[in-house]
Amino acid sequence: MFGIFGEKGICSICGKEKTSKKLSDGFVCSKCLDLCGNNRNTFKKLQETTKNEILEEIEKEKQANLDIANFVETRGVGKLIKFDDNAKKIMFPKTLLRKARIYNYSEVLEYEILEDGNTITKGGLGSAIVGGALFGGIGAVVGGLTGGKKVKEVVKSLKVKIVLDNKIVPAEYIELLTTEFKKDGFVYRVAKQQAEDIVAILASIVAENEKNQANNSNVQNTNDPITEVKRYKELLDNGIITQEEFEKKKKELLNL
């Protein structure tokens, strides 16, 4: 992370601070690193990072802060997560430990409800929601196996995992329960409902993403001359158009 043998240089970003934090093609000071905020790629070693990559991260953070300032909540689940259906943005509000984070709807790939580390509900691009009926089902089975003896089940952890198409933050977690609570208690029931509400909104976003992907794919196919020629060949083979019409259209598409 630091220059060899304490080597120092002027920050390549601000051109003011002297620092020992070395980039692959210069130096960066702590103040400029802080400007990267949530967009800092911590998966990549600083010495392998270029000046331009740091500048890009700073610009992304500026844009994220602007998006947060302009965010207008249209729906949400408590203070856990907020949605702007007009701008197609998701925001995780600021907490004592973390800054607010914002993502595009298009970045949502998968979602999952985890109870004590076990998947209860899961869904995402190209897959249907599975496991929703498992909530509370295990307790009923345990009760049956114990001959009617009451078993007070407890849950120590309940969270929603959101997988993102984002190389800096590949996943976000919404912690609903972090200490032990009884499954037949009020606190668990409220947390469970919040988890289900979050997943319901995420499911609608994923469905919209799938629809947009399908539309984009159709547009690409329409604009692809080779695909269009194949389509007209099928029309020819099925006797819908004549050979002359096919040849004319092929020349138009291939600029012959």
Short mmCIF file of N, CA and C in Angstrom, two decimals, residues 11-109:
data_model
loop_
_atom_site.label_atom_id
_atom_site.label_comp_id
_atom_site.label_asym_id
_atom_site.label_seq_id
_atom_site.Cartn_x
_atom_site.Cartn_y
_atom_site.Cartn_z
N CYS A 11 0.63 14.07 -4.32
CA CYS A 11 -0.61 13.42 -4.77
C CYS A 11 -0.90 13.76 -6.23
N SER A 12 -1.09 12.73 -7.03
CA SER A 12 -1.35 12.92 -8.46
C SER A 12 -2.76 13.42 -8.74
N ILE A 13 -3.62 13.41 -7.72
CA ILE A 13 -5.01 13.83 -7.90
C ILE A 13 -5.18 15.32 -7.61
N CYS A 14 -4.79 15.73 -6.40
CA CYS A 14 -4.96 17.14 -6.02
C CYS A 14 -3.72 17.99 -6.29
N GLY A 15 -2.56 17.32 -6.41
CA GLY A 15 -1.31 18.04 -6.67
C GLY A 15 -0.82 18.87 -5.51
N LYS A 16 -1.32 18.58 -4.30
CA LYS A 16 -0.95 19.39 -3.13
C LYS A 16 -0.28 18.57 -2.04
N GLU A 17 -0.96 17.52 -1.60
CA GLU A 17 -0.50 16.76 -0.44
C GLU A 17 0.68 15.85 -0.79
N LYS A 18 1.63 15.76 0.16
CA LYS A 18 2.74 14.81 0.01
C LYS A 18 2.33 13.52 0.71
N THR A 19 2.51 12.40 0.05
CA THR A 19 2.01 11.13 0.59
C THR A 19 2.91 9.96 0.22
N SER A 20 2.81 8.91 1.00
CA SER A 20 3.56 7.68 0.71
C SER A 20 2.67 6.61 0.08
N LYS A 21 1.39 6.94 -0.11
CA LYS A 21 0.46 5.99 -0.73
C LYS A 21 0.68 5.99 -2.24
N LYS A 22 1.21 4.89 -2.74
CA LYS A 22 1.63 4.84 -4.14
C LYS A 22 0.60 4.16 -5.03
N LEU A 23 0.39 4.76 -6.19
CA LEU A 23 -0.42 4.16 -7.25
C LEU A 23 0.51 3.51 -8.26
N SER A 24 -0.05 2.87 -9.26
CA SER A 24 0.81 2.25 -10.28
C SER A 24 1.50 3.31 -11.13
N ASP A 25 0.89 4.51 -11.18
CA ASP A 25 1.48 5.58 -11.99
C ASP A 25 1.52 6.92 -11.25
N GLY A 26 1.69 6.87 -9.94
CA GLY A 26 1.77 8.11 -9.17
C GLY A 26 1.50 7.88 -7.70
N PHE A 27 0.97 8.91 -7.04
CA PHE A 27 0.65 8.84 -5.62
C PHE A 27 -0.76 9.37 -5.38
N VAL A 28 -1.33 9.02 -4.23
CA VAL A 28 -2.64 9.54 -3.86
C VAL A 28 -2.67 9.78 -2.36
N CYS A 29 -3.20 10.91 -1.94
CA CYS A 29 -3.26 11.23 -0.51
C CYS A 29 -4.54 10.68 0.11
N SER A 30 -4.58 10.69 1.43
CA SER A 30 -5.74 10.14 2.16
C SER A 30 -7.01 10.94 1.87
N LYS A 31 -6.87 12.26 1.73
CA LYS A 31 -8.05 13.10 1.46
C LYS A 31 -8.71 12.74 0.13
N CYS A 32 -7.87 12.51 -0.88
CA CYS A 32 -8.42 12.17 -2.20
C CYS A 32 -9.00 10.76 -2.21
N LEU A 33 -8.39 9.86 -1.42
CA LEU A 33 -8.96 8.51 -1.31
C LEU A 33 -10.34 8.57 -0.66
N ASP A 34 -10.48 9.45 0.34
CA ASP A 34 -11.77 9.60 1.01
C ASP A 34 -12.85 10.10 0.05
N LEU A 35 -12.42 10.87 -0.97
CA LEU A 35 -13.38 11.40 -1.95
C LEU A 35 -14.00 10.30 -2.79
N CYS A 36 -13.34 9.12 -2.83
CA CYS A 36 -13.88 7.97 -3.59
C CYS A 36 -15.10 7.39 -2.89
N GLY A 37 -15.18 7.58 -1.56
CA GLY A 37 -16.33 7.11 -0.79
C GLY A 37 -16.68 5.66 -1.02
N ASN A 38 -17.97 5.41 -1.25
CA ASN A 38 -18.45 4.04 -1.46
C ASN A 38 -17.99 3.43 -2.77
N ASN A 39 -17.44 4.26 -3.66
CA ASN A 39 -17.02 3.76 -4.97
C ASN A 39 -15.56 3.34 -5.02
N ARG A 40 -14.91 3.35 -3.88
CA ARG A 40 -13.52 2.90 -3.84
C ARG A 40 -13.45 1.39 -4.03
N ASN A 41 -12.68 0.94 -5.01
CA ASN A 41 -12.54 -0.49 -5.30
C ASN A 41 -11.51 -1.10 -4.35
N THR A 42 -11.99 -1.60 -3.20
CA THR A 42 -11.09 -2.16 -2.20
C THR A 42 -10.61 -3.56 -2.56
N PHE A 43 -11.17 -4.13 -3.64
CA PHE A 43 -10.74 -5.46 -4.07
C PHE A 43 -9.42 -5.39 -4.85
N LYS A 44 -9.06 -4.19 -5.25
CA LYS A 44 -7.84 -4.02 -6.04
C LYS A 44 -6.79 -3.31 -5.19
N LYS A 45 -5.57 -3.83 -5.20
CA LYS A 45 -4.49 -3.22 -4.43
C LYS A 45 -4.23 -1.81 -4.94
N LEU A 46 -3.92 -0.92 -4.00
CA LEU A 46 -3.69 0.48 -4.35
C LEU A 46 -2.55 0.63 -5.35
N GLN A 47 -1.49 -0.16 -5.15
CA GLN A 47 -0.32 -0.06 -6.04
C GLN A 47 -0.62 -0.54 -7.46
N GLU A 48 -1.74 -1.24 -7.64
CA GLU A 48 -2.14 -1.70 -8.97
C GLU A 48 -3.20 -0.79 -9.59
N THR A 49 -3.60 0.24 -8.83
CA THR A 49 -4.63 1.18 -9.27
C THR A 49 -3.99 2.38 -9.96
N THR A 50 -4.60 2.83 -11.05
CA THR A 50 -4.06 3.98 -11.78
C THR A 50 -4.69 5.29 -11.31
N LYS A 51 -4.05 6.37 -11.67
CA LYS A 51 -4.56 7.71 -11.36
C LYS A 51 -5.95 7.90 -11.97
N ASN A 52 -6.13 7.47 -13.22
CA ASN A 52 -7.43 7.62 -13.89
C ASN A 52 -8.53 6.83 -13.21
N GLU A 53 -8.19 5.66 -12.67
CA GLU A 53 -9.19 4.86 -11.95
C GLU A 53 -9.65 5.58 -10.69
N ILE A 54 -8.72 6.22 -9.98
CA ILE A 54 -9.08 6.99 -8.79
C ILE A 54 -9.98 8.16 -9.18
N LEU A 55 -9.62 8.85 -10.27
CA LEU A 55 -10.43 9.97 -10.75
C LEU A 55 -11.84 9.51 -11.13
N GLU A 56 -11.95 8.34 -11.76
CA GLU A 56 -13.26 7.79 -12.12
C GLU A 56 -14.08 7.48 -10.88
N GLU A 57 -13.42 6.93 -9.85
CA GLU A 57 -14.11 6.61 -8.60
C GLU A 57 -14.62 7.87 -7.91
N ILE A 58 -13.82 8.93 -7.96
CA ILE A 58 -14.23 10.21 -7.37
C ILE A 58 -15.44 10.77 -8.11
N GLU A 59 -15.44 10.69 -9.44
CA GLU A 59 -16.56 11.18 -10.24
C GLU A 59 -17.83 10.38 -9.97
N LYS A 60 -17.68 9.06 -9.83
CA LYS A 60 -18.83 8.20 -9.52
C LYS A 60 -19.41 8.56 -8.16
N GLU A 61 -18.53 8.86 -7.20
CA GLU A 61 -19.00 9.24 -5.86
C GLU A 61 -19.74 10.58 -5.91
N LYS A 62 -19.23 11.51 -6.71
CA LYS A 62 -19.91 12.80 -6.87
C LYS A 62 -21.31 12.60 -7.45
N GLN A 63 -21.40 11.73 -8.46
CA GLN A 63 -22.69 11.45 -9.08
C GLN A 63 -23.63 10.77 -8.10
N ALA A 64 -23.08 9.85 -7.29
CA ALA A 64 -23.90 9.15 -6.29
C ALA A 64 -24.45 10.13 -5.27
N ASN A 65 -23.62 11.07 -4.83
CA ASN A 65 -24.06 12.08 -3.86
C ASN A 65 -25.15 12.97 -4.47
N LEU A 66 -25.01 13.27 -5.76
CA LEU A 66 -26.02 14.06 -6.45
C LEU A 66 -27.33 13.29 -6.56
N ASP A 67 -27.23 11.99 -6.86
CA ASP A 67 -28.42 11.13 -6.95
C ASP A 67 -29.13 11.04 -5.61
N ILE A 68 -28.34 10.96 -4.53
CA ILE A 68 -28.91 10.88 -3.18
C ILE A 68 -29.64 12.18 -2.85
N ALA A 69 -29.03 13.31 -3.22
CA ALA A 69 -29.64 14.62 -2.94
C ALA A 69 -30.95 14.79 -3.70
N ASN A 70 -31.02 14.21 -4.90
CA ASN A 70 -32.22 14.35 -5.74
C ASN A 70 -33.22 13.21 -5.55
N PHE A 71 -32.91 12.27 -4.67
CA PHE A 71 -33.74 11.08 -4.47
C PHE A 71 -35.11 11.47 -3.91
N VAL A 72 -36.16 10.95 -4.54
CA VAL A 72 -37.52 11.19 -4.06
C VAL A 72 -38.17 9.83 -3.81
N GLU A 73 -38.39 9.52 -2.56
CA GLU A 73 -38.94 8.21 -2.20
C GLU A 73 -40.39 8.07 -2.67
N THR A 74 -40.65 7.01 -3.40
CA THR A 74 -42.02 6.71 -3.81
C THR A 74 -42.59 5.53 -3.02
N ARG A 75 -41.72 4.71 -2.50
CA ARG A 75 -42.11 3.62 -1.60
C ARG A 75 -40.87 3.14 -0.85
N GLY A 76 -41.11 2.43 0.24
CA GLY A 76 -39.99 1.95 1.04
C GLY A 76 -40.48 1.03 2.14
N VAL A 77 -39.52 0.48 2.88
CA VAL A 77 -39.85 -0.39 4.02
C VAL A 77 -39.15 0.19 5.24
N GLY A 78 -39.91 0.92 6.04
CA GLY A 78 -39.34 1.57 7.21
C GLY A 78 -38.16 2.46 6.84
N LYS A 79 -37.11 2.39 7.66
CA LYS A 79 -35.87 3.12 7.38
C LYS A 79 -34.81 2.18 6.82
N LEU A 80 -35.24 1.00 6.40
CA LEU A 80 -34.30 -0.03 5.94
C LEU A 80 -33.87 0.18 4.50
N ILE A 81 -34.81 0.48 3.64
CA ILE A 81 -34.53 0.63 2.21
C ILE A 81 -35.60 1.50 1.58
N LYS A 82 -35.20 2.34 0.63
CA LYS A 82 -36.13 3.26 -0.01
C LYS A 82 -36.03 3.12 -1.53
N PHE A 83 -37.13 3.39 -2.21
CA PHE A 83 -37.20 3.24 -3.66
C PHE A 83 -37.72 4.51 -4.31
N ASP A 84 -37.11 4.87 -5.44
CA ASP A 84 -37.57 5.99 -6.26
C ASP A 84 -37.96 5.41 -7.61
N ASP A 85 -39.26 5.15 -7.79
CA ASP A 85 -39.74 4.50 -9.01
C ASP A 85 -39.61 5.40 -10.24
N ASN A 86 -39.53 6.70 -10.02
CA ASN A 86 -39.42 7.62 -11.16
C ASN A 86 -37.99 7.64 -11.71
N ALA A 87 -37.01 7.73 -10.81
CA ALA A 87 -35.60 7.75 -11.23
C ALA A 87 -35.02 6.35 -11.34
N LYS A 88 -35.81 5.33 -10.91
CA LYS A 88 -35.36 3.93 -10.94
C LYS A 88 -34.11 3.74 -10.09
N LYS A 89 -34.19 4.22 -8.83
CA LYS A 89 -33.06 4.14 -7.92
C LYS A 89 -33.47 3.48 -6.61
N ILE A 90 -32.51 2.77 -6.00
CA ILE A 90 -32.68 2.19 -4.67
C ILE A 90 -31.71 2.89 -3.74
N MET A 91 -32.17 3.26 -2.55
CA MET A 91 -31.26 3.89 -1.60
C MET A 91 -31.28 3.15 -0.26
N PHE A 92 -30.08 2.91 0.25
CA PHE A 92 -29.91 2.39 1.60
C PHE A 92 -29.55 3.59 2.46
N PRO A 93 -30.46 4.00 3.36
CA PRO A 93 -30.25 5.24 4.12
C PRO A 93 -28.98 5.22 4.98
N LYS A 94 -28.52 6.40 5.31
CA LYS A 94 -27.34 6.57 6.15
C LYS A 94 -27.58 6.01 7.54
N THR A 95 -26.57 5.37 8.11
CA THR A 95 -26.62 4.87 9.48
C THR A 95 -25.44 5.45 10.26
N LEU A 96 -25.32 5.07 11.52
CA LEU A 96 -24.20 5.56 12.33
C LEU A 96 -22.87 5.04 11.80
N LEU A 97 -22.89 3.89 11.15
CA LEU A 97 -21.65 3.25 10.70
C LEU A 97 -21.39 3.40 9.21
N ARG A 98 -22.42 3.70 8.42
CA ARG A 98 -22.23 3.74 6.97
C ARG A 98 -22.92 4.94 6.33
N LYS A 99 -22.32 5.41 5.23
CA LYS A 99 -22.94 6.47 4.45
C LYS A 99 -24.11 5.89 3.66
N ALA A 100 -24.98 6.77 3.20
CA ALA A 100 -26.08 6.33 2.33
C ALA A 100 -25.49 5.78 1.04
N ARG A 101 -26.11 4.73 0.51
CA ARG A 101 -25.67 4.14 -0.77
C ARG A 101 -26.85 4.14 -1.73
N ILE A 102 -26.55 4.31 -3.00
CA ILE A 102 -27.61 4.36 -4.00
C ILE A 102 -27.23 3.52 -5.22
N TYR A 103 -28.22 2.82 -5.77
CA TYR A 103 -27.98 1.94 -6.93
C TYR A 103 -29.13 2.09 -7.91
N ASN A 104 -28.87 1.71 -9.15
CA ASN A 104 -29.91 1.69 -10.17
C ASN A 104 -30.74 0.42 -10.06
N TYR A 105 -32.00 0.49 -10.41
CA TYR A 105 -32.84 -0.71 -10.45
C TYR A 105 -32.20 -1.78 -11.33
N SER A 106 -31.59 -1.34 -12.43
CA SER A 106 -31.01 -2.28 -13.39
C SER A 106 -29.85 -3.09 -12.82
N GLU A 107 -29.31 -2.67 -11.66
CA GLU A 107 -28.20 -3.39 -11.05
C GLU A 107 -28.65 -4.58 -10.20
N VAL A 108 -29.94 -4.67 -9.90
CA VAL A 108 -30.45 -5.76 -9.05
C VAL A 108 -30.49 -7.07 -9.84
N LEU A 109 -29.75 -8.07 -9.36
CA LEU A 109 -29.70 -9.37 -10.01
C LEU A 109 -30.50 -10.43 -9.26
#
